[in-house]
Amino acid sequence: MESYNWITLILVVILVIILIGNKLFPEKFTEFKKIFSSGKYFTSHQKKPSVFNLFSFILYLAHGFTLSLALFILFKTRAIFDVAYDFIFYLQIFIILNILIGIKYLFEKIIASIFSMDNVIDNYIFYKITYKNLLAFSLYPVLLIVIYTWEPSMNILILITVLYLALNLLVLLKYYAKHQKLIYKFSFYFILYLCSLEIAPYIILYKVIT
């Protein structure tokens, strides 16, 4: 992978954001890192789960920069695009990704309000975004390797992408299994939600970028 000064800057920014989160909220950050082995992070936020607080915003910001960079590398390596300005292309991915996430969140809140499921949806969104933030952090060392030490083939990048998506899917399945009674109760709305807000946005993201 060709080295770019701006990519190095983005990686430094991501690291600084993570360090700021750890410095300002050391206890929360420790609990956040252990969510695969401990549910304390979710327990401490159970009464009022919210993605609109400073700590969650810091995590999401690092998530956005990291995932956008991973998508940039994937698309550039696949050589779909002939882009004159790589940084502009990265910004386009970052903006499109966050617009879709924002629209998706808005629709989720609207659905929650319509069906009087605000507490259920808020817990689901908080759970999902928390895991997505942590999984995005796992991409950081992979990006360092891909950019600076090893240029993988397209097949390897696709394999990494599939593994990353599979982990995201497993996280969702874990939540669905834990709340299967609730899902069964609202099975029709759940299927509608799954197709329209969990699958469609990723298809739209790919189509818009390509």
PDB file of C-alpha atoms in Angstrom:
ATOM      1  CA  MET A   1       0.000   0.000   0.000  1.00  0.00           C
ATOM      2  CA  GLU A   2       1.456   3.326  -1.068  1.00  0.00           C
ATOM      3  CA  SER A   3       2.131   5.582   1.891  1.00  0.00           C
ATOM      4  CA  TYR A   4       0.383   8.945   2.077  1.00  0.00           C
ATOM      5  CA  ASN A   5       1.183  11.740   4.513  1.00  0.00           C
ATOM      6  CA  TRP A   6      -2.503  12.432   5.031  1.00  0.00           C
ATOM      7  CA  ILE A   7      -3.150   8.779   5.924  1.00  0.00           C
ATOM      8  CA  THR A   8      -0.482   8.994   8.610  1.00  0.00           C
ATOM      9  CA  LEU A   9      -2.187  12.141   9.896  1.00  0.00           C
ATOM     10  CA  ILE A  10      -5.574  10.373  10.014  1.00  0.00           C
ATOM     11  CA  LEU A  11      -4.051   7.454  11.925  1.00  0.00           C
ATOM     12  CA  VAL A  12      -2.474   9.870  14.416  1.00  0.00           C
ATOM     13  CA  VAL A  13      -5.799  11.696  14.824  1.00  0.00           C
ATOM     14  CA  ILE A  14      -7.565   8.384  15.550  1.00  0.00           C
ATOM     15  CA  LEU A  15      -4.947   7.476  18.143  1.00  0.00           C
ATOM     16  CA  VAL A  16      -5.195  10.916  19.786  1.00  0.00           C
ATOM     17  CA  ILE A  17      -9.009  10.621  19.945  1.00  0.00           C
ATOM     18  CA  ILE A  18      -8.723   7.216  21.638  1.00  0.00           C
ATOM     19  CA  LEU A  19      -6.132   8.545  24.112  1.00  0.00           C
ATOM     20  CA  ILE A  20      -8.371  11.525  24.918  1.00  0.00           C
ATOM     21  CA  GLY A  21     -11.268   9.158  25.607  1.00  0.00           C
ATOM     22  CA  ASN A  22      -9.043   7.075  27.888  1.00  0.00           C
ATOM     23  CA  LYS A  23      -7.733  10.177  29.673  1.00  0.00           C
ATOM     24  CA  LEU A  24     -11.131  11.821  30.260  1.00  0.00           C
ATOM     25  CA  PHE A  25     -13.057   8.639  31.069  1.00  0.00           C
ATOM     26  CA  PRO A  26     -10.556   6.015  32.326  1.00  0.00           C
ATOM     27  CA  GLU A  27     -13.151   3.893  34.147  1.00  0.00           C
ATOM     28  CA  LYS A  28     -15.630   3.895  31.265  1.00  0.00           C
ATOM     29  CA  PHE A  29     -12.859   3.170  28.781  1.00  0.00           C
ATOM     30  CA  THR A  30     -11.672   0.175  30.826  1.00  0.00           C
ATOM     31  CA  GLU A  31     -15.218  -1.201  30.973  1.00  0.00           C
ATOM     32  CA  PHE A  32     -15.666  -0.519  27.254  1.00  0.00           C
ATOM     33  CA  LYS A  33     -12.561  -2.549  26.359  1.00  0.00           C
ATOM     34  CA  LYS A  34     -13.905  -5.530  28.323  1.00  0.00           C
ATOM     35  CA  ILE A  35     -17.415  -5.727  26.830  1.00  0.00           C
ATOM     36  CA  PHE A  36     -16.685  -9.078  25.171  1.00  0.00           C
ATOM     37  CA  SER A  37     -15.943 -10.612  28.562  1.00  0.00           C
ATOM     38  CA  SER A  38     -17.975  -8.431  30.917  1.00  0.00           C
ATOM     39  CA  GLY A  39     -21.377  -6.766  30.752  1.00  0.00           C
ATOM     40  CA  LYS A  40     -20.510  -4.095  33.319  1.00  0.00           C
ATOM     41  CA  TYR A  41     -20.355  -1.354  30.683  1.00  0.00           C
ATOM     42  CA  PHE A  42     -23.939  -2.046  29.599  1.00  0.00           C
ATOM     43  CA  THR A  43     -25.129  -2.518  33.182  1.00  0.00           C
ATOM     44  CA  SER A  44     -23.826   0.904  34.194  1.00  0.00           C
ATOM     45  CA  HIS A  45     -25.754   2.475  31.284  1.00  0.00           C
ATOM     46  CA  GLN A  46     -28.849   0.315  31.569  1.00  0.00           C
ATOM     47  CA  LYS A  47     -31.108   2.948  33.124  1.00  0.00           C
ATOM     48  CA  LYS A  48     -30.291   5.598  30.558  1.00  0.00           C
ATOM     49  CA  PRO A  49     -28.466   4.257  27.488  1.00  0.00           C
ATOM     50  CA  SER A  50     -27.459   7.131  25.247  1.00  0.00           C
ATOM     51  CA  VAL A  51     -25.195   7.664  22.266  1.00  0.00           C
ATOM     52  CA  PHE A  52     -25.409  11.414  22.861  1.00  0.00           C
ATOM     53  CA  ASN A  53     -22.752  11.885  25.498  1.00  0.00           C
ATOM     54  CA  LEU A  54     -19.138  12.962  25.229  1.00  0.00           C
ATOM     55  CA  PHE A  55     -17.641   9.514  25.747  1.00  0.00           C
ATOM     56  CA  SER A  56     -19.899   7.869  23.159  1.00  0.00           C
ATOM     57  CA  PHE A  57     -19.177  10.718  20.736  1.00  0.00           C
ATOM     58  CA  ILE A  58     -15.413  10.243  21.165  1.00  0.00           C
ATOM     59  CA  LEU A  59     -15.761   6.515  20.460  1.00  0.00           C
ATOM     60  CA  TYR A  60     -17.974   7.130  17.447  1.00  0.00           C
ATOM     61  CA  LEU A  61     -15.601   9.755  16.037  1.00  0.00           C
ATOM     62  CA  ALA A  62     -12.689   7.304  16.160  1.00  0.00           C
ATOM     63  CA  HIS A  63     -14.990   4.647  14.650  1.00  0.00           C
ATOM     64  CA  GLY A  64     -15.935   6.941  11.746  1.00  0.00           C
ATOM     65  CA  PHE A  65     -12.351   7.860  10.855  1.00  0.00           C
ATOM     66  CA  THR A  66     -11.174   4.238  11.119  1.00  0.00           C
ATOM     67  CA  LEU A  67     -13.974   2.617   9.128  1.00  0.00           C
ATOM     68  CA  SER A  68     -13.774   5.291   6.412  1.00  0.00           C
ATOM     69  CA  LEU A  69     -10.035   4.690   6.061  1.00  0.00           C
ATOM     70  CA  ALA A  70     -10.585   0.933   5.839  1.00  0.00           C
ATOM     71  CA  LEU A  71     -13.190   1.440   3.093  1.00  0.00           C
ATOM     72  CA  PHE A  72     -10.847   3.819   1.264  1.00  0.00           C
ATOM     73  CA  ILE A  73      -8.043   1.241   1.243  1.00  0.00           C
ATOM     74  CA  LEU A  74     -10.416  -1.511   0.122  1.00  0.00           C
ATOM     75  CA  PHE A  75     -11.825   0.502  -2.786  1.00  0.00           C
ATOM     76  CA  LYS A  76      -8.440   1.838  -3.866  1.00  0.00           C
ATOM     77  CA  THR A  77      -6.807  -1.594  -3.788  1.00  0.00           C
ATOM     78  CA  ARG A  78      -9.646  -3.014  -5.827  1.00  0.00           C
ATOM     79  CA  ALA A  79      -8.859  -0.289  -8.390  1.00  0.00           C
ATOM     80  CA  ILE A  80     -12.493   0.528  -9.074  1.00  0.00           C
ATOM     81  CA  PHE A  81     -11.786   4.231  -9.131  1.00  0.00           C
ATOM     82  CA  ASP A  82      -9.405   6.553 -10.886  1.00  0.00           C
ATOM     83  CA  VAL A  83      -9.327   9.304  -8.284  1.00  0.00           C
ATOM     84  CA  ALA A  84      -7.164  12.355  -8.765  1.00  0.00           C
ATOM     85  CA  TYR A  85      -7.240  13.416  -5.125  1.00  0.00           C
ATOM     86  CA  ASP A  86      -7.204  10.539  -2.670  1.00  0.00           C
ATOM     87  CA  PHE A  87      -7.875  12.674   0.405  1.00  0.00           C
ATOM     88  CA  ILE A  88     -11.008  14.133  -1.211  1.00  0.00           C
ATOM     89  CA  PHE A  89     -12.170  10.601  -1.971  1.00  0.00           C
ATOM     90  CA  TYR A  90     -11.587   9.651   1.678  1.00  0.00           C
ATOM     91  CA  LEU A  91     -13.633  12.650   2.820  1.00  0.00           C
ATOM     92  CA  GLN A  92     -16.431  11.642   0.460  1.00  0.00           C
ATOM     93  CA  ILE A  93     -16.515   8.160   1.997  1.00  0.00           C
ATOM     94  CA  PHE A  94     -16.454   9.656   5.509  1.00  0.00           C
ATOM     95  CA  ILE A  95     -19.314  12.055   4.752  1.00  0.00           C
ATOM     96  CA  ILE A  96     -21.487   9.497   2.943  1.00  0.00           C
ATOM     97  CA  LEU A  97     -20.940   6.904   5.680  1.00  0.00           C
ATOM     98  CA  ASN A  98     -21.932   9.294   8.443  1.00  0.00           C
ATOM     99  CA  ILE A  99     -24.925  10.665   6.558  1.00  0.00           C
ATOM    100  CA  LEU A 100     -26.254   7.126   6.117  1.00  0.00           C
ATOM    101  CA  ILE A 101     -25.642   6.316   9.779  1.00  0.00           C
ATOM    102  CA  GLY A 102     -27.410   9.534  10.779  1.00  0.00           C
ATOM    103  CA  ILE A 103     -30.420   8.817   8.554  1.00  0.00           C
ATOM    104  CA  LYS A 104     -30.529   5.249   9.838  1.00  0.00           C
ATOM    105  CA  TYR A 105     -30.525   6.461  13.450  1.00  0.00           C
ATOM    106  CA  LEU A 106     -33.303   8.956  12.682  1.00  0.00           C
ATOM    107  CA  PHE A 107     -35.494   6.242  11.148  1.00  0.00           C
ATOM    108  CA  GLU A 108     -34.836   3.972  14.124  1.00  0.00           C
ATOM    109  CA  LYS A 109     -36.011   6.696  16.495  1.00  0.00           C
ATOM    110  CA  ILE A 110     -39.095   7.363  14.358  1.00  0.00           C
ATOM    111  CA  ILE A 111     -39.991   3.657  14.374  1.00  0.00           C
ATOM    112  CA  ALA A 112     -39.463   3.546  18.134  1.00  0.00           C
ATOM    113  CA  SER A 113     -41.796   6.492  18.599  1.00  0.00           C
ATOM    114  CA  ILE A 114     -44.498   5.121  16.276  1.00  0.00           C
ATOM    115  CA  PHE A 115     -44.643   1.734  18.005  1.00  0.00           C
ATOM    116  CA  SER A 116     -43.987   3.091  21.525  1.00  0.00           C
ATOM    117  CA  MET A 117     -40.735   1.117  21.837  1.00  0.00           C
ATOM    118  CA  ASP A 118     -38.370   3.960  22.749  1.00  0.00           C
ATOM    119  CA  ASN A 119     -36.689   2.148  25.638  1.00  0.00           C
ATOM    120  CA  VAL A 120     -36.260  -1.085  23.651  1.00  0.00           C
ATOM    121  CA  ILE A 121     -34.814   0.671  20.598  1.00  0.00           C
ATOM    122  CA  ASP A 122     -32.565   2.936  22.699  1.00  0.00           C
ATOM    123  CA  ASN A 123     -31.048  -0.121  24.392  1.00  0.00           C
ATOM    124  CA  TYR A 124     -30.611  -1.859  21.041  1.00  0.00           C
ATOM    125  CA  ILE A 125     -28.961   1.163  19.404  1.00  0.00           C
ATOM    126  CA  PHE A 126     -26.640   1.661  22.372  1.00  0.00           C
ATOM    127  CA  TYR A 127     -25.664  -2.022  22.390  1.00  0.00           C
ATOM    128  CA  LYS A 128     -25.090  -2.111  18.637  1.00  0.00           C
ATOM    129  CA  ILE A 129     -23.091   1.109  18.376  1.00  0.00           C
ATOM    130  CA  THR A 130     -20.930   0.176  21.369  1.00  0.00           C
ATOM    131  CA  TYR A 131     -19.888  -3.107  19.772  1.00  0.00           C
ATOM    132  CA  LYS A 132     -19.404  -1.482  16.372  1.00  0.00           C
ATOM    133  CA  ASN A 133     -17.083   1.084  17.951  1.00  0.00           C
ATOM    134  CA  LEU A 134     -14.967  -1.640  19.543  1.00  0.00           C
ATOM    135  CA  LEU A 135     -14.858  -3.714  16.349  1.00  0.00           C
ATOM    136  CA  ALA A 136     -13.768  -0.635  14.401  1.00  0.00           C
ATOM    137  CA  PHE A 137     -10.919  -0.187  16.896  1.00  0.00           C
ATOM    138  CA  SER A 138      -9.806  -3.735  16.074  1.00  0.00           C
ATOM    139  CA  LEU A 139      -9.242  -2.547  12.503  1.00  0.00           C
ATOM    140  CA  TYR A 140      -6.634  -0.002  13.633  1.00  0.00           C
ATOM    141  CA  PRO A 141      -3.661  -2.407  14.003  1.00  0.00           C
ATOM    142  CA  VAL A 142      -4.749  -4.126  10.775  1.00  0.00           C
ATOM    143  CA  LEU A 143      -4.603  -0.774   8.972  1.00  0.00           C
ATOM    144  CA  LEU A 144      -1.126  -0.113  10.353  1.00  0.00           C
ATOM    145  CA  ILE A 145       0.095  -3.465   9.005  1.00  0.00           C
ATOM    146  CA  VAL A 146      -1.590  -3.038   5.610  1.00  0.00           C
ATOM    147  CA  ILE A 147      -0.335   0.513   5.106  1.00  0.00           C
ATOM    148  CA  TYR A 148       3.220   0.335   6.445  1.00  0.00           C
ATOM    149  CA  THR A 149       4.527  -3.226   6.566  1.00  0.00           C
ATOM    150  CA  TRP A 150       2.658  -5.531   4.221  1.00  0.00           C
ATOM    151  CA  GLU A 151       0.739  -5.026   1.000  1.00  0.00           C
ATOM    152  CA  PRO A 152      -1.875  -7.799   0.911  1.00  0.00           C
ATOM    153  CA  SER A 153      -3.614  -9.129  -2.157  1.00  0.00           C
ATOM    154  CA  MET A 154      -7.201  -8.228  -2.931  1.00  0.00           C
ATOM    155  CA  ASN A 155      -8.267 -11.676  -1.748  1.00  0.00           C
ATOM    156  CA  ILE A 156      -6.738 -11.059   1.684  1.00  0.00           C
ATOM    157  CA  LEU A 157      -8.501  -7.699   1.957  1.00  0.00           C
ATOM    158  CA  ILE A 158     -11.796  -9.332   1.014  1.00  0.00           C
ATOM    159  CA  LEU A 159     -11.166 -12.008   3.663  1.00  0.00           C
ATOM    160  CA  ILE A 160     -10.532  -9.309   6.288  1.00  0.00           C
ATOM    161  CA  THR A 161     -13.729  -7.558   5.194  1.00  0.00           C
ATOM    162  CA  VAL A 162     -15.754 -10.772   5.433  1.00  0.00           C
ATOM    163  CA  LEU A 163     -14.354 -11.502   8.916  1.00  0.00           C
ATOM    164  CA  TYR A 164     -15.174  -7.979  10.053  1.00  0.00           C
ATOM    165  CA  LEU A 165     -18.748  -8.224   8.737  1.00  0.00           C
ATOM    166  CA  ALA A 166     -19.108 -11.688  10.274  1.00  0.00           C
ATOM    167  CA  LEU A 167     -18.096 -10.329  13.692  1.00  0.00           C
ATOM    168  CA  ASN A 168     -20.667  -7.550  13.357  1.00  0.00           C
ATOM    169  CA  LEU A 169     -23.285 -10.144  12.441  1.00  0.00           C
ATOM    170  CA  LEU A 170     -22.366 -12.324  15.428  1.00  0.00           C
ATOM    171  CA  VAL A 171     -22.779  -9.328  17.718  1.00  0.00           C
ATOM    172  CA  LEU A 172     -26.292  -8.744  16.386  1.00  0.00           C
ATOM    173  CA  LEU A 173     -27.164 -12.444  16.614  1.00  0.00           C
ATOM    174  CA  LYS A 174     -25.999 -12.453  20.234  1.00  0.00           C
ATOM    175  CA  TYR A 175     -28.407  -9.620  21.007  1.00  0.00           C
ATOM    176  CA  TYR A 176     -31.265 -11.260  19.085  1.00  0.00           C
ATOM    177  CA  ALA A 177     -30.730 -14.558  20.909  1.00  0.00           C
ATOM    178  CA  LYS A 178     -30.779 -12.804  24.281  1.00  0.00           C
ATOM    179  CA  HIS A 179     -34.020 -10.973  23.444  1.00  0.00           C
ATOM    180  CA  GLN A 180     -35.737 -13.614  21.317  1.00  0.00           C
ATOM    181  CA  LYS A 181     -39.002 -13.424  23.267  1.00  0.00           C
ATOM    182  CA  LEU A 182     -39.280  -9.721  22.568  1.00  0.00           C
ATOM    183  CA  ILE A 183     -38.351 -10.235  18.912  1.00  0.00           C
ATOM    184  CA  TYR A 184     -40.944 -12.996  18.565  1.00  0.00           C
ATOM    185  CA  LYS A 185     -43.575 -10.667  19.987  1.00  0.00           C
ATOM    186  CA  PHE A 186     -42.809  -8.065  17.314  1.00  0.00           C
ATOM    187  CA  SER A 187     -41.633 -10.492  14.606  1.00  0.00           C
ATOM    188  CA  PHE A 188     -43.223  -8.660  11.651  1.00  0.00           C
ATOM    189  CA  TYR A 189     -41.765  -5.284  12.629  1.00  0.00           C
ATOM    190  CA  PHE A 190     -38.434  -6.903  13.405  1.00  0.00           C
ATOM    191  CA  ILE A 191     -38.164  -8.445   9.914  1.00  0.00           C
ATOM    192  CA  LEU A 192     -39.201  -5.140   8.346  1.00  0.00           C
ATOM    193  CA  TYR A 193     -36.633  -3.321  10.454  1.00  0.00           C
ATOM    194  CA  LEU A 194     -33.878  -5.827   9.689  1.00  0.00           C
ATOM    195  CA  CYS A 195     -34.327  -5.565   5.934  1.00  0.00           C
ATOM    196  CA  SER A 196     -34.780  -1.808   5.753  1.00  0.00           C
ATOM    197  CA  LEU A 197     -32.353  -0.526   8.396  1.00  0.00           C
ATOM    198  CA  GLU A 198     -29.722  -3.218   8.946  1.00  0.00           C
ATOM    199  CA  ILE A 199     -29.143  -4.497   5.408  1.00  0.00           C
ATOM    200  CA  ALA A 200     -30.239  -1.758   3.000  1.00  0.00           C
ATOM    201  CA  PRO A 201     -27.889   1.017   4.278  1.00  0.00           C
ATOM    202  CA  TYR A 202     -24.768  -1.036   3.477  1.00  0.00           C
ATOM    203  CA  ILE A 203     -26.061  -1.768  -0.014  1.00  0.00           C
ATOM    204  CA  ILE A 204     -26.810   1.926  -0.487  1.00  0.00           C
ATOM    205  CA  LEU A 205     -23.339   2.872   0.776  1.00  0.00           C
ATOM    206  CA  TYR A 206     -21.679   0.574  -1.762  1.00  0.00           C
ATOM    207  CA  LYS A 207     -23.908   1.782  -4.610  1.00  0.00           C
ATOM    208  CA  VAL A 208     -23.410   5.465  -3.809  1.00  0.00           C
ATOM    209  CA  ILE A 209     -19.618   5.166  -3.599  1.00  0.00           C
ATOM    210  CA  THR A 210     -19.332   3.060  -6.748  1.00  0.00           C
TER     211      THR A 210
END
